[in-house]
Short mmCIF file of C-alpha atoms in Angstrom, two decimals:
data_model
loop_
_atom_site.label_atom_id
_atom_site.label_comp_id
_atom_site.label_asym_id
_atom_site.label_seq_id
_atom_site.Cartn_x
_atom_site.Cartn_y
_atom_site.Cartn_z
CA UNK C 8 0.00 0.00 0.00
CA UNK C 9 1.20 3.46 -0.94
CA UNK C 10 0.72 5.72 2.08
CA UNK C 11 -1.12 9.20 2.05
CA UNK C 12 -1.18 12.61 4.51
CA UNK C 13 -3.94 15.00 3.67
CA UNK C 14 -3.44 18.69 4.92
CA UNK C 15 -5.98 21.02 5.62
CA UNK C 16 -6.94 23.62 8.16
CA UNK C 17 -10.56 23.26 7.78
CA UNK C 18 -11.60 19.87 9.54
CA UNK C 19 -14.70 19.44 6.93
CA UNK C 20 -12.32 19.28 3.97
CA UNK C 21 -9.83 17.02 5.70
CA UNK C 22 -12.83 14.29 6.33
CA UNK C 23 -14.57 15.24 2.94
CA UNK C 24 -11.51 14.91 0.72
CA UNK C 25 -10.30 11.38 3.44
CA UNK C 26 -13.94 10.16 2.52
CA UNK C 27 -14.27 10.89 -1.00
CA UNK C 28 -12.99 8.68 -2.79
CA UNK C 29 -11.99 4.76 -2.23
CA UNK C 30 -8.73 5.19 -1.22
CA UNK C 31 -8.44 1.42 -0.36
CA UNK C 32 -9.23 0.63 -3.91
CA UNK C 33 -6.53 2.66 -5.26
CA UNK C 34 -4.18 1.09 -2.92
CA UNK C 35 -3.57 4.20 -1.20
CA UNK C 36 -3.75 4.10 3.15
CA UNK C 37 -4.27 7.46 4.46
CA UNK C 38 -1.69 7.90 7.21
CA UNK C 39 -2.59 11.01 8.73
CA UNK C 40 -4.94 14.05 8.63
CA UNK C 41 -3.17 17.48 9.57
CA UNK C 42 -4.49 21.00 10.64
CA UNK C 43 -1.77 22.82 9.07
CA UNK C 44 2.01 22.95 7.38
CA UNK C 45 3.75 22.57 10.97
CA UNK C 46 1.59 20.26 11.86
CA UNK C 47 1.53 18.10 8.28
CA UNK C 48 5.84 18.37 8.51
CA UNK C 49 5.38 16.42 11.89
CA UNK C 50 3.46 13.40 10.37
CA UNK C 51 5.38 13.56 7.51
CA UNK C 52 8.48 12.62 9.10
CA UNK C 53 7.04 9.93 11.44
CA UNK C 54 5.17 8.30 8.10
CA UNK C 55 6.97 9.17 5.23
CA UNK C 56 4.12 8.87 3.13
CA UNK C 57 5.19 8.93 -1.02
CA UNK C 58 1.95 11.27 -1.91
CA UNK C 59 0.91 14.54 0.00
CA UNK C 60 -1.98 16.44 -0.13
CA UNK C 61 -1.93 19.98 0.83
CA UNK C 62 -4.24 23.04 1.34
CA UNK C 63 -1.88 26.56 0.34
CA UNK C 64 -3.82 29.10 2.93
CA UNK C 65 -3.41 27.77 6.56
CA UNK C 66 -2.34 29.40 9.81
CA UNK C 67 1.37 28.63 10.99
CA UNK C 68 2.58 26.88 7.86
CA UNK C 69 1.18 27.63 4.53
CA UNK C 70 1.03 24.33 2.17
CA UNK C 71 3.48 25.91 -0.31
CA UNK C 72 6.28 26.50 2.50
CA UNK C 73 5.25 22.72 3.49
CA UNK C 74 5.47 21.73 -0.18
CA UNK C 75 9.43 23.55 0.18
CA UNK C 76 10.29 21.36 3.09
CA UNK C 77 8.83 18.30 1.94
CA UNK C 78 10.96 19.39 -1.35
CA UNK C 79 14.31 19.44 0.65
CA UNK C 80 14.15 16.37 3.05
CA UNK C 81 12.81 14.17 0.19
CA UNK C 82 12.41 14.70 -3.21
CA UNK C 83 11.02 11.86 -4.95
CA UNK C 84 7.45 12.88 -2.34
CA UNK C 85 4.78 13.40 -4.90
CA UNK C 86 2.60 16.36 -4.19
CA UNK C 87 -0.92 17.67 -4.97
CA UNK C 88 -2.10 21.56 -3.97
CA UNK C 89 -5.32 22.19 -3.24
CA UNK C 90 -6.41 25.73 -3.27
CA UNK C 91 -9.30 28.19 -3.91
CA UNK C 92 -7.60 30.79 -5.85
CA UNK C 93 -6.10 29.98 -9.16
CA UNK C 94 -4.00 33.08 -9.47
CA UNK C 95 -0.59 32.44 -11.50
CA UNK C 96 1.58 33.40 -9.05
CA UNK C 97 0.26 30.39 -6.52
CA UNK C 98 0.71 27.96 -9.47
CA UNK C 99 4.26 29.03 -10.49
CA UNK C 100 5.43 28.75 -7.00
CA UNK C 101 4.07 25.51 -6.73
CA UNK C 102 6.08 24.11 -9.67
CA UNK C 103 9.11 26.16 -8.41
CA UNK C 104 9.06 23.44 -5.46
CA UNK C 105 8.11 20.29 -7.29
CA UNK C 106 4.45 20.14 -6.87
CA UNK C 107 2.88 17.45 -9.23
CA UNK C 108 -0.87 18.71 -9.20
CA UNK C 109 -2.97 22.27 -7.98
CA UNK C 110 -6.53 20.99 -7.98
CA UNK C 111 -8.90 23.84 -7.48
CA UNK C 112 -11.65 23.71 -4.53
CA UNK C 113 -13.93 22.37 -4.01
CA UNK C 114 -12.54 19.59 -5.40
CA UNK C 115 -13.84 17.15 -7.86
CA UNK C 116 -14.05 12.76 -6.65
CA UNK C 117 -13.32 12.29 -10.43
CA UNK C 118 -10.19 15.21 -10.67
CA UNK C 119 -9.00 13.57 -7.54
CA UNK C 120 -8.86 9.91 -7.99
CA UNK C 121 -7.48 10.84 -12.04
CA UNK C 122 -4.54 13.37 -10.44
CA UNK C 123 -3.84 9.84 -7.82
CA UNK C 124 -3.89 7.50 -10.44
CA UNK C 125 -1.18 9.62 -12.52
CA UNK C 126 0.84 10.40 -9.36
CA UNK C 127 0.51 6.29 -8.72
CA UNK C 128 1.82 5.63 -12.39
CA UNK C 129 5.20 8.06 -11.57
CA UNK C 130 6.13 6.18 -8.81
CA UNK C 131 5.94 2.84 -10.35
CA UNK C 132 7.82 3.82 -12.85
CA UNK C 133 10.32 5.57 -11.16
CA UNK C 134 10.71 2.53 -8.69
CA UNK C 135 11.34 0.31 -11.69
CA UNK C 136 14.10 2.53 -12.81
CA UNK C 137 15.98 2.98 -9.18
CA UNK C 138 15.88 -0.78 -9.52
CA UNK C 139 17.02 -1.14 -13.19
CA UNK C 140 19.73 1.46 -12.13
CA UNK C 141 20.88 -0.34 -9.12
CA UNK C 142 21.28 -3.23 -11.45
CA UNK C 143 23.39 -1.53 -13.85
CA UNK C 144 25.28 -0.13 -11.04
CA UNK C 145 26.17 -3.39 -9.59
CA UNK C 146 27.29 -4.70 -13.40
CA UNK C 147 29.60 -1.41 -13.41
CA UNK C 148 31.34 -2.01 -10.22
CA UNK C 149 31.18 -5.85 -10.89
CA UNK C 150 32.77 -5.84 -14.25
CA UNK C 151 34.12 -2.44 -15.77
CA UNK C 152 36.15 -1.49 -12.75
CA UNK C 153 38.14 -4.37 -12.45
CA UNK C 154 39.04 -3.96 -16.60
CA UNK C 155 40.56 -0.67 -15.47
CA UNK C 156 41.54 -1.50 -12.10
CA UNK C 157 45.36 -1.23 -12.61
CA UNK C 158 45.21 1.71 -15.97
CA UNK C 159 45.88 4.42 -13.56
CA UNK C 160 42.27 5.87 -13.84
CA UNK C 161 41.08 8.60 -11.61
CA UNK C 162 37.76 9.04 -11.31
CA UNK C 163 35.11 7.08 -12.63
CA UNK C 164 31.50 9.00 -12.63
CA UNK C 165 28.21 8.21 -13.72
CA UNK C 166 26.70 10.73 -16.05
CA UNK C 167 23.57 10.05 -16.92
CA UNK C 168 20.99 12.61 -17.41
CA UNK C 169 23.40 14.49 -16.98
CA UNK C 170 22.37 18.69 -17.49
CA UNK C 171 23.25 21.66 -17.94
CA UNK C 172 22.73 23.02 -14.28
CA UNK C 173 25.40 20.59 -13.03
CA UNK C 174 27.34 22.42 -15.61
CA UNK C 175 28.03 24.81 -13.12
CA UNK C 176 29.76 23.23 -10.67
CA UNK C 177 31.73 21.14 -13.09
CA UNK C 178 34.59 23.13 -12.59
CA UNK C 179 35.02 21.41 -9.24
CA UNK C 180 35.60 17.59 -10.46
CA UNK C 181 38.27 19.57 -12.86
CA UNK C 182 42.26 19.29 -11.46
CA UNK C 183 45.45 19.90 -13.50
CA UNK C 184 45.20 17.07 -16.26
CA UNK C 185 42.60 15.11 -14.86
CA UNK C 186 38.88 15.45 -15.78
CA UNK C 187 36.25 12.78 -14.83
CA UNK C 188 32.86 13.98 -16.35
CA UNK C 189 32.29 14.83 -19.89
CA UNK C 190 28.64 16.57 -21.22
CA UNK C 191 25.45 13.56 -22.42
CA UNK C 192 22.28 14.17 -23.67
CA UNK C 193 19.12 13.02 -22.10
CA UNK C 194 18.74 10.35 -24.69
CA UNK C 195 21.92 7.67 -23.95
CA UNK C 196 23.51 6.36 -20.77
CA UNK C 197 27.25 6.80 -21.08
CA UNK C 198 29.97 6.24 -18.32
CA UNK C 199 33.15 8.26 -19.00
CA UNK C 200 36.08 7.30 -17.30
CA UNK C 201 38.89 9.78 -18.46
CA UNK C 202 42.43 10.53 -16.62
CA UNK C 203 45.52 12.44 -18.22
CA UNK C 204 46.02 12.36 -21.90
CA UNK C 205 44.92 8.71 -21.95
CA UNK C 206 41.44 7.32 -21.20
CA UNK C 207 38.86 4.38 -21.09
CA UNK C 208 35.47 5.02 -22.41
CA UNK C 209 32.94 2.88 -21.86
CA UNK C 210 29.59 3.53 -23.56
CA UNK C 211 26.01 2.04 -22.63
CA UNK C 212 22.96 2.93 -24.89
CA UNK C 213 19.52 1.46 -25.48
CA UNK C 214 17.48 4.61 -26.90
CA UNK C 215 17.02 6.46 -24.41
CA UNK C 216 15.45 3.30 -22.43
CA UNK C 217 17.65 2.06 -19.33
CA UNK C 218 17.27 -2.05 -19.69
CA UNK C 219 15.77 -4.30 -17.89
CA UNK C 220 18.14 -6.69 -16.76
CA UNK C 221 21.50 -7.64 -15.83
CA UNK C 222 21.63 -9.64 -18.99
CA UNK C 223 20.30 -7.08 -21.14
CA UNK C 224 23.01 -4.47 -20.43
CA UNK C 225 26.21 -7.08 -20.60
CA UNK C 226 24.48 -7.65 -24.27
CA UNK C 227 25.01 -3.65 -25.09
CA UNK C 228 27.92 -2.42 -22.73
CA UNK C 229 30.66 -2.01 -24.53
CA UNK C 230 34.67 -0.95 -24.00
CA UNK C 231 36.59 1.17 -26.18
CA UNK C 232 40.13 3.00 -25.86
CA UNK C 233 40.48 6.50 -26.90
CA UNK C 234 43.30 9.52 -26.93
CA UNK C 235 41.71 12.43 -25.48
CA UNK C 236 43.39 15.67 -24.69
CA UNK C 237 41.81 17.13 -21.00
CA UNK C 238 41.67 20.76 -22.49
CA UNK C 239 39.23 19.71 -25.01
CA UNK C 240 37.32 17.40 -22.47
CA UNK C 241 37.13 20.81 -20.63
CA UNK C 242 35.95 23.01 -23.49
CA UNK C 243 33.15 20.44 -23.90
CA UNK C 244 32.28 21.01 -19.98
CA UNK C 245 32.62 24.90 -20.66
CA UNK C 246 30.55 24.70 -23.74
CA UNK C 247 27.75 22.90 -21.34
CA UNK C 248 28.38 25.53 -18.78
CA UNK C 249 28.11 28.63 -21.05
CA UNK C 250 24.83 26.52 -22.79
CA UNK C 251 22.87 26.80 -20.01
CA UNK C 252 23.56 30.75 -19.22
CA UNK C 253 22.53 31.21 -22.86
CA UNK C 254 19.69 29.37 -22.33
CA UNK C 255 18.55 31.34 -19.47
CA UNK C 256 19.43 34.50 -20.90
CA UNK C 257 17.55 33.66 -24.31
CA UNK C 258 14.67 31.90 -22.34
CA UNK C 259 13.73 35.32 -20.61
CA UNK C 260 13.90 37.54 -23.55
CA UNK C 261 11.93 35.50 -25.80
CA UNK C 262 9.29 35.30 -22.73
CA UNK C 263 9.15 39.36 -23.23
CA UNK C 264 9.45 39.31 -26.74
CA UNK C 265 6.76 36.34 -27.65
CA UNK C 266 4.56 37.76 -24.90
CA UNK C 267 4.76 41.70 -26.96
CA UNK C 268 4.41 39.93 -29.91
CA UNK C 269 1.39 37.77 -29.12
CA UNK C 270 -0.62 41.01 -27.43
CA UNK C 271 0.10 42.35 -30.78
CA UNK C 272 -1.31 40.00 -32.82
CA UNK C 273 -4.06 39.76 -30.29
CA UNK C 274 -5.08 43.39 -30.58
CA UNK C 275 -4.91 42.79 -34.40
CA UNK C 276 -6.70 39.57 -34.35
CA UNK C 277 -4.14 37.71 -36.67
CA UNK C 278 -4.77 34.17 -35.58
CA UNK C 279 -1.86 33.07 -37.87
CA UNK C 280 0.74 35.74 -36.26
CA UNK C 281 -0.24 33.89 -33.10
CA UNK C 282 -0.05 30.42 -33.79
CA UNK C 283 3.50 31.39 -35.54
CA UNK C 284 4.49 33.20 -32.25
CA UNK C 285 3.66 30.00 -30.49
CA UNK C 286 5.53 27.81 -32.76
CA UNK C 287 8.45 29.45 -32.91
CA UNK C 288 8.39 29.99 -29.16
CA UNK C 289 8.35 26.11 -28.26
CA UNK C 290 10.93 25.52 -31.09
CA UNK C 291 13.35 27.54 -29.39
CA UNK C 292 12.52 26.20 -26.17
CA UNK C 293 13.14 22.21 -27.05
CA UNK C 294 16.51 23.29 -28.34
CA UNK C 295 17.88 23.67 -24.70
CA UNK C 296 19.19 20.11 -23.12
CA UNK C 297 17.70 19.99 -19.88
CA UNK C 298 14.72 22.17 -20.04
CA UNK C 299 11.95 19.06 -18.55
CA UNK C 300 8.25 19.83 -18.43
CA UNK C 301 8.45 21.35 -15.71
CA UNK C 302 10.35 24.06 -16.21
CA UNK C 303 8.07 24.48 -19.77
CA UNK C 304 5.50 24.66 -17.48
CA UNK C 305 6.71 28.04 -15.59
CA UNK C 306 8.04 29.62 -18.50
CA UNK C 307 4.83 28.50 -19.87
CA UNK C 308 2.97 30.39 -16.80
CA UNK C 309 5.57 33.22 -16.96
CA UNK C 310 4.80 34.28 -20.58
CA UNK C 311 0.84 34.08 -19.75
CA UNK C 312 1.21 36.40 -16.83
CA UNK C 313 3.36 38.66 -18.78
CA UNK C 314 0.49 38.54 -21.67
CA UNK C 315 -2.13 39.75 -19.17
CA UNK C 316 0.03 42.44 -17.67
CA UNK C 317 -0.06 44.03 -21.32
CA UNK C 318 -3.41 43.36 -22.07
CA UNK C 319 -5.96 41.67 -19.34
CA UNK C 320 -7.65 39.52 -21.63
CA UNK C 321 -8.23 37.18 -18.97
CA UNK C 322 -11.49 36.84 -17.77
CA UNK C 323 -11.43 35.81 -13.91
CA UNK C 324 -12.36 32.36 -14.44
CA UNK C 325 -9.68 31.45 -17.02
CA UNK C 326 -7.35 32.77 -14.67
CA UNK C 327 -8.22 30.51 -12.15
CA UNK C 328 -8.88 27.38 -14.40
CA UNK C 329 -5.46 28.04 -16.76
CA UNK C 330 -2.95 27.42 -14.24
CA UNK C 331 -4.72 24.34 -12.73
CA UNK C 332 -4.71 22.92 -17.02
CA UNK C 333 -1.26 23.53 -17.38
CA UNK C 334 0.15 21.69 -13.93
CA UNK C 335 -1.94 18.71 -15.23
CA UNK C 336 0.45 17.97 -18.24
CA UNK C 337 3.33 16.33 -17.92
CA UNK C 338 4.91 16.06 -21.67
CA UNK C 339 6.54 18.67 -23.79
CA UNK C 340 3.54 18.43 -26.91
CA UNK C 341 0.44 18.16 -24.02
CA UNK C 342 2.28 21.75 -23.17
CA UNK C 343 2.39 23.13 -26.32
CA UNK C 344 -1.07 21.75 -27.73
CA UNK C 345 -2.66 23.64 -24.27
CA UNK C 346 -0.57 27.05 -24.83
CA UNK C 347 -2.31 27.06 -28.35
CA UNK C 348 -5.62 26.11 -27.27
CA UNK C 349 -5.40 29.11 -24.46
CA UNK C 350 -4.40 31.76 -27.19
CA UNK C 351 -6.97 30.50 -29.37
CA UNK C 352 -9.10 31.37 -26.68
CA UNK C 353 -7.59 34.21 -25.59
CA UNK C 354 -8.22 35.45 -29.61
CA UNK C 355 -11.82 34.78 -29.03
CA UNK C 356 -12.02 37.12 -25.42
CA UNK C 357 -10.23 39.94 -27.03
CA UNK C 358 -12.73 39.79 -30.08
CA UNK C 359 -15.56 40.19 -27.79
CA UNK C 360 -13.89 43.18 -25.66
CA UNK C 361 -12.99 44.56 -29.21
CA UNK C 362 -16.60 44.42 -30.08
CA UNK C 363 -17.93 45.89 -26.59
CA UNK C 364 -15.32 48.37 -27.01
CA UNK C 365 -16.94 49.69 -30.40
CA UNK C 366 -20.44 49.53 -29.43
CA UNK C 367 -19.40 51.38 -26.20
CA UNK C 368 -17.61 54.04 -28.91
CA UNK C 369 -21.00 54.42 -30.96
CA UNK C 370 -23.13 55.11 -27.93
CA UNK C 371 -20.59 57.30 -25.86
CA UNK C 372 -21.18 59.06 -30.16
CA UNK C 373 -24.90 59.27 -29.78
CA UNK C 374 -24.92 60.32 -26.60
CA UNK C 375 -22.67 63.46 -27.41
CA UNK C 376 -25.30 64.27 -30.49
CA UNK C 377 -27.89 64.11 -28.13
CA UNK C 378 -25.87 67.23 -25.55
CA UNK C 379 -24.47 68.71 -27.80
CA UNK C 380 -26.49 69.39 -31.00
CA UNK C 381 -27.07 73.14 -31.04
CA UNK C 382 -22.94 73.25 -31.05
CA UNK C 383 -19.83 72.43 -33.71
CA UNK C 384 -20.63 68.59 -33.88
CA UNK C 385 -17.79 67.77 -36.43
CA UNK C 386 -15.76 64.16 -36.80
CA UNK C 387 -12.82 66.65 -35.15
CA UNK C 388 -14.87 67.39 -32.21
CA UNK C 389 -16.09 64.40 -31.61
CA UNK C 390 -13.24 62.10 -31.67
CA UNK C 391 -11.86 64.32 -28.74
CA UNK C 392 -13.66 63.76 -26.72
CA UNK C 393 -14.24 59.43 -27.10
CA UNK C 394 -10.29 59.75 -27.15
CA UNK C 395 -10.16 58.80 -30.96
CA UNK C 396 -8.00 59.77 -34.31
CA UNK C 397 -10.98 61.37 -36.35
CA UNK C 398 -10.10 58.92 -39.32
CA UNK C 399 -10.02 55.75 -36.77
CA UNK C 400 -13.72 57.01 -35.16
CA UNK C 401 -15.43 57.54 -38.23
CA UNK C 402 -14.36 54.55 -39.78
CA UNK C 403 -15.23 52.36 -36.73
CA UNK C 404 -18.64 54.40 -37.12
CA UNK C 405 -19.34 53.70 -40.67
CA UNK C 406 -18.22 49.87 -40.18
CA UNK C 407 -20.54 48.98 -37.34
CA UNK C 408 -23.69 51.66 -38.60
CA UNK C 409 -22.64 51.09 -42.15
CA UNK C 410 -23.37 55.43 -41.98
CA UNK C 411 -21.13 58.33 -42.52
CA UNK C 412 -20.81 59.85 -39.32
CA UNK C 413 -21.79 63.48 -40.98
CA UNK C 414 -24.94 62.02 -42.37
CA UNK C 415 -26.08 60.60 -39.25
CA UNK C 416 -25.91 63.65 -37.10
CA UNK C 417 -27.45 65.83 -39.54
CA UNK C 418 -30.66 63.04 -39.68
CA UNK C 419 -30.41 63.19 -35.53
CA UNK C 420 -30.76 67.03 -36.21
CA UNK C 421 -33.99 66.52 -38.37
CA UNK C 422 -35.27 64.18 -35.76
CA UNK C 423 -35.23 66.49 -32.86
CA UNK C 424 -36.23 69.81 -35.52
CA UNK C 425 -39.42 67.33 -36.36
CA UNK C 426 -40.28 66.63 -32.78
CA UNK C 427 -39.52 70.61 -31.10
CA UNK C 428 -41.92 71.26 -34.19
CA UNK C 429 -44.66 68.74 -33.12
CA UNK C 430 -44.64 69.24 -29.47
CA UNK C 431 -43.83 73.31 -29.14
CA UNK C 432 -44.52 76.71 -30.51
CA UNK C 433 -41.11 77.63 -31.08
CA UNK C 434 -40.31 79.58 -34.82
CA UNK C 435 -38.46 77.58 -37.05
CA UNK C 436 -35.49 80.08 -36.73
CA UNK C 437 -35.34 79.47 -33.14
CA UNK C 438 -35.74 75.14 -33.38
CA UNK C 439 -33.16 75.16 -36.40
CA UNK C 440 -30.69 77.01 -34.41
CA UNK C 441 -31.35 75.18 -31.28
CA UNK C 442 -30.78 71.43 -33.55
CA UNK C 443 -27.26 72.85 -34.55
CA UNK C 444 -28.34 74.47 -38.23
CA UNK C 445 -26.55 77.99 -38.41
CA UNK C 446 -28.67 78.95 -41.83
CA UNK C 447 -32.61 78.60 -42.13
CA UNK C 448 -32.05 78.05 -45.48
CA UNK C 449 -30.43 75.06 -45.13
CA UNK C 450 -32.14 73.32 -42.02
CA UNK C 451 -35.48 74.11 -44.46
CA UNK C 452 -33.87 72.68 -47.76
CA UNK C 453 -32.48 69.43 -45.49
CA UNK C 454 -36.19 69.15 -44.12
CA UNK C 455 -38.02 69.42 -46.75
#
């Protein structure tokens, strides 16, 4: 049985979440129900339960400093936040310490038991590979270091999944002519055992896929001698090293620029300028060895919040619901399919405020006929005051009214001559004047 602590200050959500769902079922035992973060970090270490579940508002310990702790003293702890309030900067701190899930209150029996299973499906598979890599440990020590035993190696490090963070403290493994770790990619296993000018290389690979057994890997391991200089074994570390501060560099300015970009194509509603944004946004982004999903997943978040800064296109709900959507995926394309779906509907919000926006424009434009119509009602004075080019408010006029602006306030003039005729005693001097005609003339001609 897989062992669960739920967290929650408020005692009806502990028992409603602990009776929810059959726990027993999913071969889950619930090892303790806590009142807060100080409280939850106390059972935690007496149970060491592999799955928490965690409230974020609570008195003395908040779940996201819990989620921190939890983080520090053991890692592999799978974690699900549950929270009311779906702002971004609650979900990106979440991922920012490892959180698996952010389920949004109340919370749903089906959400639940789904975000469980998945959690369930991590460990397994990350049991079978602490098992598959104490296996191909053991062959290591059992049969490579003996071969070399007496070849005056150094060091002899495994480097797999190896990434560009631990580029940075490379430099520390690096002394006179010895080196003992050289750059991988996420996709092989290699174990480089290097020392002076000389060196042993020994090189597992299975695409990308640890094996399964001891017999497996003798099958694929295999032993080959190579010259290798140190300094270039070190410009290859370097190269890592200075990677990954590219990376970060080019990471955050491509946030700011996608993000301009994308409220620009927004406010033009280009749907192709935004999908090409996207695309080229994700391209860059799967260049970079060692960015996983969950770093996507904040950048992901990062460029979102820096879209609604420029242009709140977010209606309240979305911003609760998006963040939630995104911490659900766990894959590189999920990510990417999701960021496009959100823009799409993003697209779709900012048409609708665009269209509020101009019907607002044409009645804030009637209304100022209607005060003002004895004065100078031209496309000059008008667009003053609704805050508007002239050229940009009477053709936002004539595409929503299909009317020239001019032609329209002269027939509101006619209107209100016809009814101060019908309903007072006023000369036609005085109503003309009074509709905003300067020459009797030509209010009669017009109203005729």
């Amino acid at each position: 049985m897989y062992r669960c602590l739920i967290v929650d200050d408020e005692k009806i959500s502990r028992d409603g979440i602990a009776q929810s769902i059959d726990w027993q079922n999913l071969g889950i035992e619930i090892v303790g129900l806590a009142k807060n973060g100080a409280e939850g970090l106390a059972m935690f270490r007496e149970t060491t339960p592999e799955i928490v579940l965690s409230d974020i508002q609570m008195p003395i310990m908040d779940g996201l400093a819990l989620a921190k702790k939890i983080r520090t003293q053991a890692p592999e702890t799978k974690i699900i936040i549950l929270s009311a309030f779906g702002e971004f900067s609650y979900a990106q701190e979440a991922i920012q310490h490892g959180v698996q899930n952010y389920l949004l209150k109340p919370i749903d029996e089906k959400e639940l038991e789904e975000a469980l299973i998945k959690l369930l499906q991590e460990i397994q598979i990350e049991t079978k590979r602490k098992h598959q890599r104490q296996t191909i440990d053991l062959l290591f020590k059992r049969e490579i270091i003996p071969l070399v035993k007496n070849t005056g190696i150094v060091t002899v490090l495994d480097a797999e999944g190896f990434t560009p963070t631990e580029g940075e403290g490379i430099e520390g493994e690096i002394e006179g002519n010895r080196i003992s770790i050289l750059t991988l990619t996420h996709f092989t296993y290699e174990r480089i055992i290097l020392s002076g000018q000389k060196g042993f290389y020994s090189s597992y690979r299975s695409d990308g896929n640890v094996v399964k057994s001891y017999q497996e890997a003798r099958m694929v391991m295999a032993i080959a001698l190579f010259w290798s200089r140190t300094n270039l074994t070190y410009w290859r570390v370097e190269q890592q090293r200075k990677k990954w501060r590219q990376f970060r560099f080019e990471r955050n300015n491509e946030v700011n620029k996608s993000s301009r970009k994308l409220v620009e194509a927004l406010h033009q509603s280009c749907q192709s300028e935004i999908q090409e944004t996207l695309t080229s946004f994700f391209r860059l982004l799967k260049q970079f060895v060692g960015l996983d999903a969950e770093k996507m997943k904040t950048t992901c978040m990062n460029l979102l919040r820096k879209v609604n800064e420029y242009s709140n296109f977010l209606a309240e709900e979305e911003q609760r619901c998006f963040p939630e959507e995104i911490m659900a995926l766990t894959t590189f394309d999920q990510i990417e399919e999701k960021m496009h779906q959100l823009f799409e509907q993003l697209l779709i919000n900012y048409q609708n405020l665009d269209q509020q926006a101009h019907l607002s424009i044409i009645e804030k434009i009637d209304r100022i006929i209607e005060q003002q119509m004895a004065g100078d009602l031209t496309n000059q004075t008008i667009a003053e005051q609704v805050f508007l080019s002239p050229n940009y408010m009477a053709a936002t006029f004539k595409e929503l009214t299909g009317r020239l602006l001019s032609e329209y306030i002269t027939e509101k003039r006619l209107e209100k001559a016809k009814e101060l005729l019908l309903t007072t005693n006023l000369p036609i001097v005085k109503i003309a004047k009074q509709v905003g005609f300067s020459s009797q003339s030509y209010f009669t001609k017009n109203f005729k």
